Short mmCIF file of C-alpha atoms and ligand atoms in Angstrom, two decimals:
data_model
loop_
_atom_site.label_atom_id
_atom_site.label_comp_id
_atom_site.label_asym_id
_atom_site.label_seq_id
_atom_site.Cartn_x
_atom_site.Cartn_y
_atom_site.Cartn_z
CA UNK A 1 111.87 79.05 108.73
CA UNK A 2 107.48 78.13 109.09
CA UNK A 3 105.69 80.22 106.66
CA UNK A 4 103.85 82.79 108.61
CA UNK A 5 100.58 84.66 108.20
CA UNK A 6 101.45 87.83 107.84
CA UNK A 7 99.14 90.94 107.60
CA UNK A 8 100.41 94.22 106.49
CA UNK A 9 98.07 97.66 107.74
CA UNK A 10 99.26 100.48 105.80
CA UNK A 11 98.43 103.87 105.45
CA UNK A 12 99.88 104.02 101.69
CA UNK A 13 100.18 101.10 99.39
CA UNK A 14 100.94 101.21 95.39
CA UNK A 15 99.59 101.44 93.08
CA UNK A 16 96.35 102.29 95.38
CA UNK A 17 97.84 105.16 97.09
CA UNK A 18 101.00 107.12 97.61
CA UNK A 19 102.57 109.98 98.69
CA UNK A 20 106.07 108.25 99.43
CA UNK A 21 108.62 105.15 99.64
CA UNK A 22 106.52 103.40 102.34
CA UNK A 23 103.76 102.72 99.33
CA UNK A 24 106.40 101.50 97.55
CA UNK A 25 107.82 99.57 100.66
CA UNK A 26 104.56 97.97 101.85
CA UNK A 27 104.06 96.31 98.30
CA UNK A 28 107.95 94.84 97.41
CA UNK A 29 107.76 93.46 100.83
CA UNK A 30 104.48 91.78 100.79
CA UNK A 31 104.92 90.48 97.17
CA UNK A 32 108.83 89.09 98.43
CA UNK A 33 107.47 87.78 101.20
CA UNK A 34 104.49 85.68 99.45
CA UNK A 35 107.02 85.26 96.67
CA UNK A 36 108.39 83.13 99.58
CA UNK A 37 105.60 80.92 100.66
CA UNK A 38 104.47 83.53 103.63
CA UNK A 39 100.30 83.60 103.23
CA UNK A 40 100.54 87.46 103.24
CA UNK A 41 97.48 89.74 103.33
CA UNK A 42 97.43 93.49 103.44
CA UNK A 43 95.19 96.51 104.45
CA UNK A 44 94.56 99.90 103.45
CA UNK A 45 91.86 102.72 103.66
CA UNK A 46 89.91 103.13 100.07
CA UNK A 47 90.07 106.99 99.89
CA UNK A 48 88.30 109.33 97.81
CA UNK A 49 91.08 108.94 94.60
CA UNK A 50 91.69 105.02 94.86
CA UNK A 51 89.27 103.69 91.74
CA UNK A 52 87.65 101.30 92.20
CA UNK A 53 87.10 99.88 88.20
CA UNK A 54 90.37 100.58 87.97
CA UNK A 55 91.99 98.46 90.47
CA UNK A 56 89.51 96.11 90.65
CA UNK A 57 88.30 96.26 93.89
CA UNK A 58 85.00 94.62 94.76
CA UNK A 59 82.54 94.13 97.42
CA UNK A 60 82.55 91.21 100.08
CA UNK A 61 79.44 90.67 101.45
CA UNK A 62 80.45 89.20 104.84
CA UNK A 63 82.98 91.95 105.13
CA UNK A 64 79.90 94.77 105.03
CA UNK A 65 79.08 96.93 108.02
CA UNK A 66 81.54 95.85 110.88
CA UNK A 67 80.97 97.85 113.57
CA UNK A 68 84.05 99.60 114.95
CA UNK A 69 83.41 101.47 118.33
CA UNK A 70 85.00 105.10 118.12
CA UNK A 71 84.56 107.15 122.01
CA UNK A 72 81.46 106.21 122.55
CA UNK A 73 80.11 105.54 119.16
CA UNK A 74 79.87 102.79 116.55
CA UNK A 75 80.96 103.43 113.07
CA UNK A 76 80.78 101.00 110.64
CA UNK A 77 83.56 99.84 108.13
CA UNK A 78 82.51 98.03 105.15
CA UNK A 79 85.55 96.09 104.00
CA UNK A 80 86.71 95.70 99.78
CA UNK A 81 89.06 93.46 98.21
CA UNK A 82 91.50 93.72 95.67
CA UNK A 83 94.97 91.91 94.83
CA UNK A 84 98.67 93.00 93.72
CA UNK A 85 100.78 90.84 91.96
CA UNK A 86 104.29 90.61 90.01
CA UNK A 87 105.55 88.07 87.85
CA UNK A 88 106.67 86.45 91.08
CA UNK A 89 103.75 86.56 93.81
CA UNK A 90 99.68 87.86 94.00
CA UNK A 91 98.65 89.00 97.53
CA UNK A 92 95.44 89.72 98.64
CA UNK A 93 94.24 93.07 99.35
CA UNK A 94 91.74 94.99 101.47
CA UNK A 95 90.55 98.20 101.73
CA UNK A 96 88.52 99.80 104.61
CA UNK A 97 86.01 101.67 103.48
CA UNK A 98 83.67 104.75 105.65
CA UNK A 99 81.56 107.21 104.03
CA UNK A 100 83.19 110.31 106.49
CA UNK A 101 86.55 109.48 107.12
CA UNK A 102 87.74 107.75 103.78
CA UNK A 103 85.39 107.60 100.82
CA UNK A 104 85.04 111.24 100.11
CA UNK A 105 88.79 112.29 100.81
CA UNK A 106 91.02 113.44 98.29
CA UNK A 107 94.03 113.13 100.14
CA UNK A 108 95.56 110.38 102.32
CA UNK A 109 96.63 113.17 104.89
CA UNK A 110 96.19 116.59 104.04
CA UNK A 111 93.55 118.14 102.23
CA UNK A 112 94.29 118.75 98.65
CA UNK A 113 92.30 122.02 98.38
CA UNK A 114 93.38 123.80 101.88
CA UNK A 115 97.00 121.85 102.34
CA UNK A 116 96.13 121.26 105.97
CA UNK A 117 96.18 117.73 107.72
CA UNK A 118 92.28 116.94 107.70
CA UNK A 119 90.91 117.74 111.00
CA UNK A 120 89.86 114.15 111.78
CA UNK A 121 93.11 112.60 111.45
CA UNK A 122 93.36 111.25 114.78
CA UNK A 123 89.85 109.19 114.88
CA UNK A 124 89.79 108.23 111.05
CA UNK A 125 93.30 106.50 111.68
CA UNK A 126 91.79 104.62 115.12
CA UNK A 127 89.04 103.67 112.97
CA UNK A 128 91.26 102.22 110.10
CA UNK A 129 93.45 100.12 113.01
CA UNK A 130 90.49 98.91 114.60
CA UNK A 131 88.85 97.93 111.53
CA UNK A 132 92.09 95.35 110.85
CA UNK A 133 91.57 93.38 113.93
CA UNK A 134 87.73 93.46 113.00
CA UNK A 135 88.71 92.39 110.00
CA UNK A 136 90.86 89.42 110.94
CA UNK A 137 88.12 88.37 113.54
CA UNK A 138 85.34 88.54 110.87
CA UNK A 139 87.25 85.95 108.93
CA UNK A 140 88.40 83.74 111.17
CA UNK A 141 92.41 84.64 110.60
CA UNK A 142 94.32 85.30 112.76
CA UNK A 143 98.02 86.45 111.98
CA UNK A 144 101.07 85.44 113.12
CA UNK A 145 102.45 89.27 112.69
CA UNK A 146 100.67 92.19 112.16
CA UNK A 147 103.12 94.56 110.18
CA UNK A 148 102.49 98.21 110.61
CA UNK A 149 103.93 100.99 108.90
CA UNK A 150 104.79 104.79 110.40
CA UNK A 151 102.13 106.71 112.81
CA UNK A 152 98.85 105.73 111.27
CA UNK A 153 98.99 102.54 112.01
CA UNK A 154 101.18 102.72 115.23
CA UNK A 155 98.62 102.08 117.96
CA UNK A 156 97.73 98.59 116.85
CA UNK A 157 100.33 96.78 119.00
CA UNK A 158 98.85 98.79 122.00
CA UNK A 159 95.45 97.38 121.55
CA UNK A 160 96.87 93.66 120.55
CA UNK A 161 98.60 94.40 124.53
CA UNK A 162 95.23 95.39 125.85
CA UNK A 163 91.89 94.99 124.20
CA UNK A 164 92.56 92.10 122.03
CA UNK A 165 95.00 90.27 124.03
CA UNK A 166 92.95 87.59 124.81
CA UNK A 167 91.53 87.39 121.23
CA UNK A 168 94.33 87.43 119.56
CA UNK A 169 97.07 85.27 122.24
CA UNK A 170 99.11 84.50 119.20
CA UNK A 171 99.27 87.46 117.04
CA UNK A 172 102.67 89.57 117.46
CA UNK A 173 103.32 92.74 115.52
CA UNK A 174 106.42 94.86 114.01
CA UNK A 175 106.26 98.26 113.50
CA UNK A 176 108.55 100.12 110.88
CA UNK A 177 109.26 103.66 111.10
CA UNK A 178 109.56 105.09 107.71
CA UNK A 179 109.99 108.89 109.31
CA UNK A 180 109.77 109.10 112.42
CA UNK A 181 109.21 113.37 112.12
CA UNK A 182 105.71 112.12 111.57
CA UNK A 183 104.09 111.19 114.72
CA UNK A 184 100.91 111.56 114.74
CA UNK A 185 100.55 114.32 117.57
CA UNK A 186 97.14 115.09 118.57
CA UNK A 187 95.61 116.47 121.74
CA UNK A 188 95.11 114.05 124.69
CA UNK A 189 91.20 115.14 124.95
CA UNK A 190 89.32 113.78 122.77
CA UNK A 191 92.09 111.34 121.28
CA UNK A 192 92.64 109.54 124.08
CA UNK A 193 88.91 108.59 125.15
CA UNK A 194 87.76 108.14 121.14
CA UNK A 195 90.65 104.77 121.32
CA UNK A 196 88.48 103.54 123.58
CA UNK A 197 91.80 102.25 125.04
CA UNK A 198 92.04 101.31 128.85
CA UNK A 199 93.13 104.07 130.85
CA UNK A 200 96.46 102.31 132.14
CA UNK A 201 97.54 103.08 129.13
CA UNK A 202 97.16 106.96 129.03
CA UNK A 203 100.81 107.16 129.88
CA UNK A 204 102.10 105.02 126.96
CA UNK A 205 100.29 107.42 124.86
CA UNK A 206 101.04 110.19 126.67
CA UNK A 207 104.72 112.60 125.31
CA UNK A 208 104.62 116.01 126.44
CA UNK A 209 101.06 116.12 127.46
CA UNK A 210 99.78 115.19 123.68
CA UNK A 211 98.63 112.08 122.65
CA UNK A 212 101.84 110.56 120.41
CA UNK A 213 100.65 107.48 118.15
CA UNK A 214 104.25 106.62 117.18
CA UNK A 215 105.40 107.00 120.86
CA UNK A 216 103.18 103.84 122.34
CA UNK A 217 104.11 101.95 118.85
CA UNK A 218 108.03 101.69 119.60
CA UNK A 219 107.50 100.91 123.45
CA UNK A 220 104.75 98.47 122.37
CA UNK A 221 105.51 96.52 119.09
CA UNK A 222 107.56 93.21 119.44
CA UNK A 223 109.94 94.44 116.61
CA UNK A 224 110.27 97.69 115.60
CA UNK A 225 112.29 98.09 112.20
CA UNK A 226 113.48 101.41 110.79
CA UNK A 227 114.52 101.41 106.76
CA UNK A 228 118.27 102.22 106.70
CA UNK A 229 121.32 101.34 109.00
CA UNK A 230 122.77 104.60 109.37
CA UNK A 231 119.79 106.41 110.01
CA UNK A 232 118.88 103.71 112.87
CA UNK A 233 121.86 104.64 114.28
CA UNK A 234 120.64 108.49 113.56
CA UNK A 235 117.23 108.23 115.21
CA UNK A 236 118.82 106.37 118.97
CA UNK A 237 121.31 109.10 119.14
CA UNK A 238 120.37 112.52 117.67
CA UNK A 239 117.28 113.60 119.74
CA UNK A 240 116.45 116.51 117.49
CA UNK A 241 116.60 114.18 114.50
CA UNK A 242 113.76 111.70 116.24
CA UNK A 243 111.74 114.61 116.98
CA UNK A 244 112.37 113.77 120.66
CA UNK A 245 111.77 109.97 120.54
CA UNK A 246 115.09 108.74 120.80
CA UNK A 247 114.64 108.07 124.76
CA UNK A 248 111.50 105.31 123.96
CA UNK A 249 113.89 103.72 120.52
CA UNK A 250 117.20 103.28 123.08
CA UNK A 251 114.57 101.61 125.95
CA UNK A 252 113.61 99.15 122.84
CA UNK A 253 117.00 98.81 121.63
CA UNK A 254 116.99 95.37 121.95
CA UNK A 255 114.40 94.96 119.69
CA UNK A 256 115.41 97.75 117.43
CA UNK A 257 116.24 96.32 113.95
CA UNK A 258 117.61 98.93 110.95
CA UNK A 259 117.20 96.97 107.65
CA UNK A 260 117.98 98.68 104.53
CA UNK A 261 114.57 98.91 101.94
CA UNK A 262 114.68 97.21 99.44
CA UNK A 263 113.35 98.16 95.42
CA UNK A 264 110.83 95.89 93.49
CA UNK A 265 112.67 94.95 90.25
CA UNK A 266 109.63 93.92 88.35
CA UNK A 267 108.61 97.25 88.37
CA UNK A 268 111.83 99.33 88.70
CA UNK A 269 113.76 97.32 85.71
CA UNK A 270 114.51 99.65 82.38
CA UNK A 271 114.56 96.18 80.96
CA UNK A 272 111.20 95.47 81.43
CA UNK A 273 109.80 99.05 82.57
CA UNK A 274 106.55 100.07 80.09
CA UNK A 275 106.42 103.71 81.63
CA UNK A 276 109.69 104.28 79.83
CA UNK A 277 110.43 105.30 75.62
CA UNK A 278 112.88 102.32 75.20
CA UNK A 279 113.86 99.61 77.42
CA UNK A 280 117.54 98.81 77.86
CA UNK A 281 119.61 97.25 79.99
CA UNK A 282 123.58 97.43 81.04
CA UNK A 283 124.72 95.78 77.38
CA UNK A 284 122.55 98.50 75.23
CA UNK A 285 123.14 101.96 77.03
CA UNK A 286 122.87 103.70 73.73
CA UNK A 287 119.59 102.73 74.22
CA UNK A 288 119.25 104.87 76.95
CA UNK A 289 119.86 108.20 74.91
CA UNK A 290 116.27 107.75 73.13
CA UNK A 291 115.05 108.30 77.05
CA UNK A 292 116.63 111.29 77.37
CA UNK A 293 115.27 112.67 74.05
CA UNK A 294 111.97 111.41 75.13
CA UNK A 295 112.44 113.14 78.55
CA UNK A 296 113.58 116.35 77.19
CA UNK A 297 110.48 116.37 74.20
CA UNK A 298 108.41 115.73 77.27
CA UNK A 299 109.74 118.45 79.21
CA UNK A 300 109.90 121.47 76.09
CA UNK A 301 113.97 121.27 75.99
CA UNK A 302 116.53 120.82 73.37
CA UNK A 303 118.33 117.90 73.57
CA UNK A 304 122.23 118.47 73.37
CA UNK A 305 123.96 115.22 73.14
CA UNK A 306 127.02 116.58 75.40
CA UNK A 307 124.91 117.95 77.65
CA UNK A 308 123.77 116.08 81.01
CA UNK A 309 120.37 116.37 82.18
CA UNK A 310 119.99 116.30 85.94
CA UNK A 311 116.60 115.19 87.14
CA UNK A 312 114.96 115.17 90.39
CA UNK A 313 111.59 113.37 92.10
CA UNK A 314 111.04 114.65 95.23
CA UNK A 315 108.01 115.76 98.11
CA UNK A 316 109.34 119.32 98.20
CA UNK A 317 109.81 119.41 101.61
CA UNK A 318 113.62 121.41 103.56
CA UNK A 319 113.99 117.73 104.51
CA UNK A 320 114.86 116.49 100.99
CA UNK A 321 116.77 120.09 101.22
CA UNK A 322 115.14 122.01 99.10
CA UNK A 323 116.03 125.33 100.79
CA UNK A 324 119.36 123.93 99.72
CA UNK A 325 118.57 123.42 95.67
CA UNK A 326 116.97 127.09 95.62
CA UNK A 327 120.03 128.94 97.75
CA UNK A 328 121.85 127.59 95.05
CA UNK A 329 119.44 128.06 92.06
CA UNK A 330 121.77 131.13 90.27
CA UNK A 331 125.08 128.88 90.33
CA UNK A 332 122.94 126.05 89.37
CA UNK A 333 122.18 127.79 86.26
CA UNK A 334 126.25 127.88 85.32
CA UNK A 335 126.60 124.57 85.17
CA UNK A 336 125.81 123.31 81.92
CA UNK A 337 123.81 121.01 82.37
CA UNK A 338 119.86 121.01 81.68
CA UNK A 339 117.27 120.19 85.05
CA UNK A 340 114.28 118.19 84.54
CA UNK A 341 112.20 118.40 88.33
CA UNK A 342 109.01 116.57 89.28
CA UNK A 343 108.04 117.06 92.49
CA UNK A 344 105.04 118.48 94.65
CA UNK A 345 105.04 119.70 98.74
CA UNK A 346 104.88 122.67 100.36
CA UNK A 347 103.78 125.89 98.38
CA UNK A 348 106.70 128.21 98.78
CA UNK A 349 109.04 125.58 97.25
CA UNK A 350 106.49 124.94 94.74
CA UNK A 351 106.58 128.93 93.74
CA UNK A 352 109.74 128.41 93.63
CA UNK A 353 110.69 126.09 91.23
CA UNK A 354 107.60 127.03 88.86
CA UNK A 355 109.31 130.14 88.90
CA UNK A 356 113.16 128.30 87.68
CA UNK A 357 111.44 126.76 85.00
CA UNK A 358 109.80 129.87 83.87
CA UNK A 359 112.22 132.47 84.08
CA UNK A 360 115.05 129.75 82.43
CA UNK A 361 112.99 127.69 80.29
CA UNK A 362 115.89 126.97 77.92
CA UNK A 363 117.66 125.08 80.74
CA UNK A 364 115.15 123.91 83.33
CA UNK A 365 112.27 121.55 82.79
CA UNK A 366 109.35 121.40 85.63
CA UNK A 367 106.14 119.31 86.56
CA UNK A 368 104.64 120.82 89.80
CA UNK A 369 101.80 116.99 90.64
CA UNK A 370 102.47 113.62 91.05
CA UNK A 371 103.01 111.46 88.17
CA UNK A 372 104.12 108.09 88.06
CA UNK A 373 104.53 107.58 85.06
CA UNK A 374 106.93 110.68 84.79
CA UNK A 375 109.17 109.73 87.68
CA UNK A 376 109.90 106.21 85.37
CA UNK A 377 110.96 108.25 82.48
CA UNK A 378 113.29 111.20 84.64
CA UNK A 379 114.71 108.18 86.32
CA UNK A 380 115.75 106.34 82.51
CA UNK A 381 115.94 109.57 80.60
CA UNK A 382 118.34 111.74 83.27
CA UNK A 383 121.84 111.22 83.21
CA UNK A 384 122.35 112.00 86.92
CA UNK A 385 120.09 111.98 89.84
CA UNK A 386 120.27 114.68 92.37
CA UNK A 387 119.12 114.27 96.05
CA UNK A 388 120.25 116.80 98.47
CA UNK A 389 118.85 115.58 101.15
CA UNK A 390 119.06 117.42 104.52
CA UNK A 391 117.89 113.73 106.05
CA UNK A 392 116.72 110.75 104.52
CA UNK A 393 115.59 108.16 106.08
CA UNK A 394 116.16 105.59 103.24
CA UNK A 395 115.60 107.20 100.06
CA UNK A 396 114.23 104.93 96.83
CA UNK A 397 114.99 107.06 94.32
CA UNK A 398 119.15 106.71 94.51
CA UNK A 399 118.40 102.96 94.24
CA UNK A 400 116.14 103.26 91.47
CA UNK A 401 118.81 105.30 89.53
CA UNK A 402 121.53 103.21 90.16
CA UNK A 403 119.60 100.40 88.79
CA UNK A 404 118.43 102.56 85.60
CA UNK A 405 122.25 103.55 84.95
CA UNK A 406 121.22 106.93 85.75
CA UNK A 407 123.59 108.91 88.52
CA UNK A 408 123.09 109.79 91.58
CA UNK A 409 124.35 112.65 93.31
CA UNK A 410 123.70 112.75 96.96
CA UNK A 411 124.17 114.27 100.03
CA UNK A 412 125.47 112.09 102.56
CA UNK A 413 122.86 111.49 105.15
CA UNK A 414 120.72 108.81 106.34
CA UNK A 415 119.91 105.54 103.59
CA UNK A 416 122.23 107.72 100.95
CA UNK A 417 125.10 106.93 103.09
CA UNK A 418 124.20 103.15 103.32
CA UNK A 419 123.31 103.12 99.43
CA UNK A 420 125.76 105.52 97.40
CA UNK A 421 129.29 105.14 96.72
CA UNK A 422 131.23 108.02 96.51
CA UNK A 423 133.16 107.18 92.86
CA UNK A 424 136.75 106.68 92.51
CA UNK A 425 138.13 107.33 89.49
CA UNK A 426 141.63 106.22 90.51
CA UNK A 427 140.14 102.57 91.57
CA UNK A 428 137.32 103.05 89.38
CA UNK A 429 135.20 102.35 92.80
CA UNK A 430 131.94 104.04 93.56
CA UNK A 431 128.50 104.05 92.27
CA UNK A 432 127.63 108.08 92.56
CA UNK A 433 128.75 111.51 93.66
CA UNK A 434 128.71 112.02 97.37
CA UNK A 435 128.81 115.57 99.34
CA UNK A 436 129.03 116.05 103.02
CA UNK A 437 128.09 119.48 104.22
CA UNK A 438 124.75 120.78 103.65
CA UNK A 439 125.77 124.30 101.97
CA UNK A 440 125.97 125.95 98.28
CA UNK A 441 129.55 124.72 97.75
CA UNK A 442 129.36 121.53 98.69
CA UNK A 443 126.41 120.88 96.26
CA UNK A 444 128.01 122.97 93.63
CA UNK A 445 130.80 120.99 93.58
CA UNK A 446 129.48 117.73 93.71
CA UNK A 447 127.34 118.51 90.85
CA UNK A 448 130.64 120.06 88.77
CA UNK A 449 132.79 116.66 89.93
CA UNK A 450 129.77 114.88 88.10
CA UNK A 451 129.90 117.05 85.10
CA UNK A 452 133.43 116.36 84.38
CA UNK A 453 133.11 112.48 85.01
CA UNK A 454 130.23 112.91 82.39
CA UNK A 455 132.77 114.01 79.47
CA UNK A 456 135.14 111.59 80.44
CA UNK A 457 133.19 108.94 78.52
CA UNK A 458 135.35 105.77 79.68
CA UNK A 459 134.73 107.08 83.42
CA UNK A 460 131.30 107.46 83.36
CA UNK A 461 130.27 104.41 82.14
CA UNK A 462 132.70 102.44 84.78
CA UNK A 463 130.68 104.31 86.99
CA UNK A 464 127.42 103.71 85.55
CA UNK A 465 128.02 100.20 85.75
CA UNK A 466 128.85 99.58 89.08
CA UNK A 467 125.60 101.50 90.18
CA UNK A 468 123.61 98.86 88.07
CA UNK A 469 125.40 96.06 89.03
CA UNK A 470 124.40 96.89 92.56
CA UNK A 471 121.41 94.20 93.97
CA UNK A 472 119.26 96.22 95.58
CA UNK A 473 116.20 93.91 95.42
CA UNK A 474 113.63 92.47 97.86
CA UNK A 475 114.66 89.03 97.03
CA UNK A 476 117.83 89.57 98.70
CA UNK A 477 116.61 91.91 101.51
CA UNK A 478 113.49 90.20 102.48
CA UNK A 479 115.23 87.45 104.62
CA UNK A 480 116.18 90.46 107.14
CA UNK A 481 112.42 90.80 107.96
CA UNK A 482 111.97 87.23 107.95
CA UNK A 483 114.52 86.99 110.89
CA UNK A 484 112.76 90.05 112.04
CA UNK A 485 109.26 88.16 112.67
CA UNK A 486 111.14 85.11 113.60
CA UNK A 487 112.50 87.69 116.81
CA UNK A 488 109.42 89.24 117.26
CA UNK A 489 107.81 86.06 117.45
CA UNK A 490 109.62 85.48 120.49
CA UNK A 491 109.78 88.33 122.24
P1 LIG B 1 109.66 109.45 100.57
O1 LIG B 1 109.20 108.09 101.32
O2 LIG B 1 110.72 110.22 102.16
O3 LIG B 1 109.37 110.69 99.93
P2 LIG B 1 111.72 108.10 99.19
O4 LIG B 1 112.49 108.19 98.31
O5 LIG B 1 111.79 106.92 99.87
O6 LIG B 1 111.24 109.23 99.82
O7 LIG B 1 110.44 107.61 98.59
C1 LIG B 1 109.49 108.83 97.36
C2 LIG B 1 108.84 107.98 96.05
O8 LIG B 1 107.82 108.58 95.97
C3 LIG B 1 109.40 107.14 95.41
O9 LIG B 1 108.99 106.28 94.48
C4 LIG B 1 109.30 107.95 94.54
O10 LIG B 1 109.81 107.89 93.12
C5 LIG B 1 108.06 108.83 94.92
N1 LIG B 1 107.58 110.44 94.27
C6 LIG B 1 107.99 111.16 95.38
N2 LIG B 1 107.81 112.24 94.41
C7 LIG B 1 106.78 112.22 93.68
C8 LIG B 1 106.30 112.87 92.22
N3 LIG B 1 105.97 114.11 92.80
N4 LIG B 1 105.41 112.41 91.50
C9 LIG B 1 105.82 110.78 91.74
N5 LIG B 1 106.26 109.98 92.16
C10 LIG B 1 107.17 110.58 93.30
#
């Protein structure tokens, strides 16, 4: 296909800023598209926690103090420059700075001191979106595609169809929904006035008497994608799951493309991973055990060769199945395995996990916080990876786990259905253990089944190898996005 100019606009991108899958998505897809010859650039905010030294971020003289109208005020954005790369590609990254909105914020959406969303999130991200358009104008670089991600960038399609239409006549938009439950809902006043959009756009932004950024993006983007086929179907049909937005997706059904996420196999690859204790591949699985020992040592747990380790890395929310995990806790302890859990999120779940580890130090290791390095060691060192999600747009950890020969134990929902096939010991097919009802009984039975298989080494290694042979790389999935861009350009 024709080589395109593509600008990714995102509130998160690995390694600069990450709370979840969106960060891995933007970086992974941007690099994969660049490797296919497209001209790809990316813009994200420079939050306070992003180190300029470590990320080699520098000033660009002509991108200093760009005027951005916010309601009837003018604020100034200074945009800095950096880059991301893997062995196959390099992508130019821009970072929007602003003293109040970003420079001294230690969270992305939520204040880590209070656990509450920042009160000016509407204003911060309106400013950020407008800085993207000002960036293009100043550079005189007009992309064919602006790829927006979630609510924080979802008004860009509206701007491009209204205020900026004449200046960007050839730019089309794609909006990816990573999690439809986060919609960017704010009071209509003063939010709408701050956008600077014409009165005619007010209806577009309004939903249930509030301003809803994601709804407006769904109605105006040239193409909308989401991160797995099953989740796509679920949010079209289930208005509760979609937080009331199904009707708008249905209106745009012809322009809606559910595509399974890929993984960046230059970062998530047991053969090359620099954060694990020992590299290995499908032919040297005995070396995986070194990682298990290293993980247990880190978690201060004793190593038993015959006792499987169950890993978990997660935002601690009910969506991720934390309520189920908590309910199942007494029975989890009855199983002959150990648990290593890394996560951060809702305070009651953090408290529960801390107590779970303190009360059972011989069986449970818990780290509360965000730790990319430990996430890699858990993925490599655990025997099984637990994902009891209530809902799951795509989920990346089950794909990372399979690549590392760590068997996913997952609940059948959203992207987990599309990526993990239940193991059949007779036919020797399947890549993990899948359970359906969202109940303690089903969860425990799934783990029991996994533990039983673990003790049958021949079947266990078949299961592991089935998972490792899956190709979930962006290199395969990127072509689907090229098709979406082609469709967006003619929409
Ligand atoms: P979501 O975006 O809903 O949180 P995904 O499975 O799509 O879920 O992506 C989660 C990503 O965030 C994975 O890369 C996972 O390893 C990472 N992650 C989640 N919590 C943590 C944590 N506490 N420390 C390190 N990485 C984490």
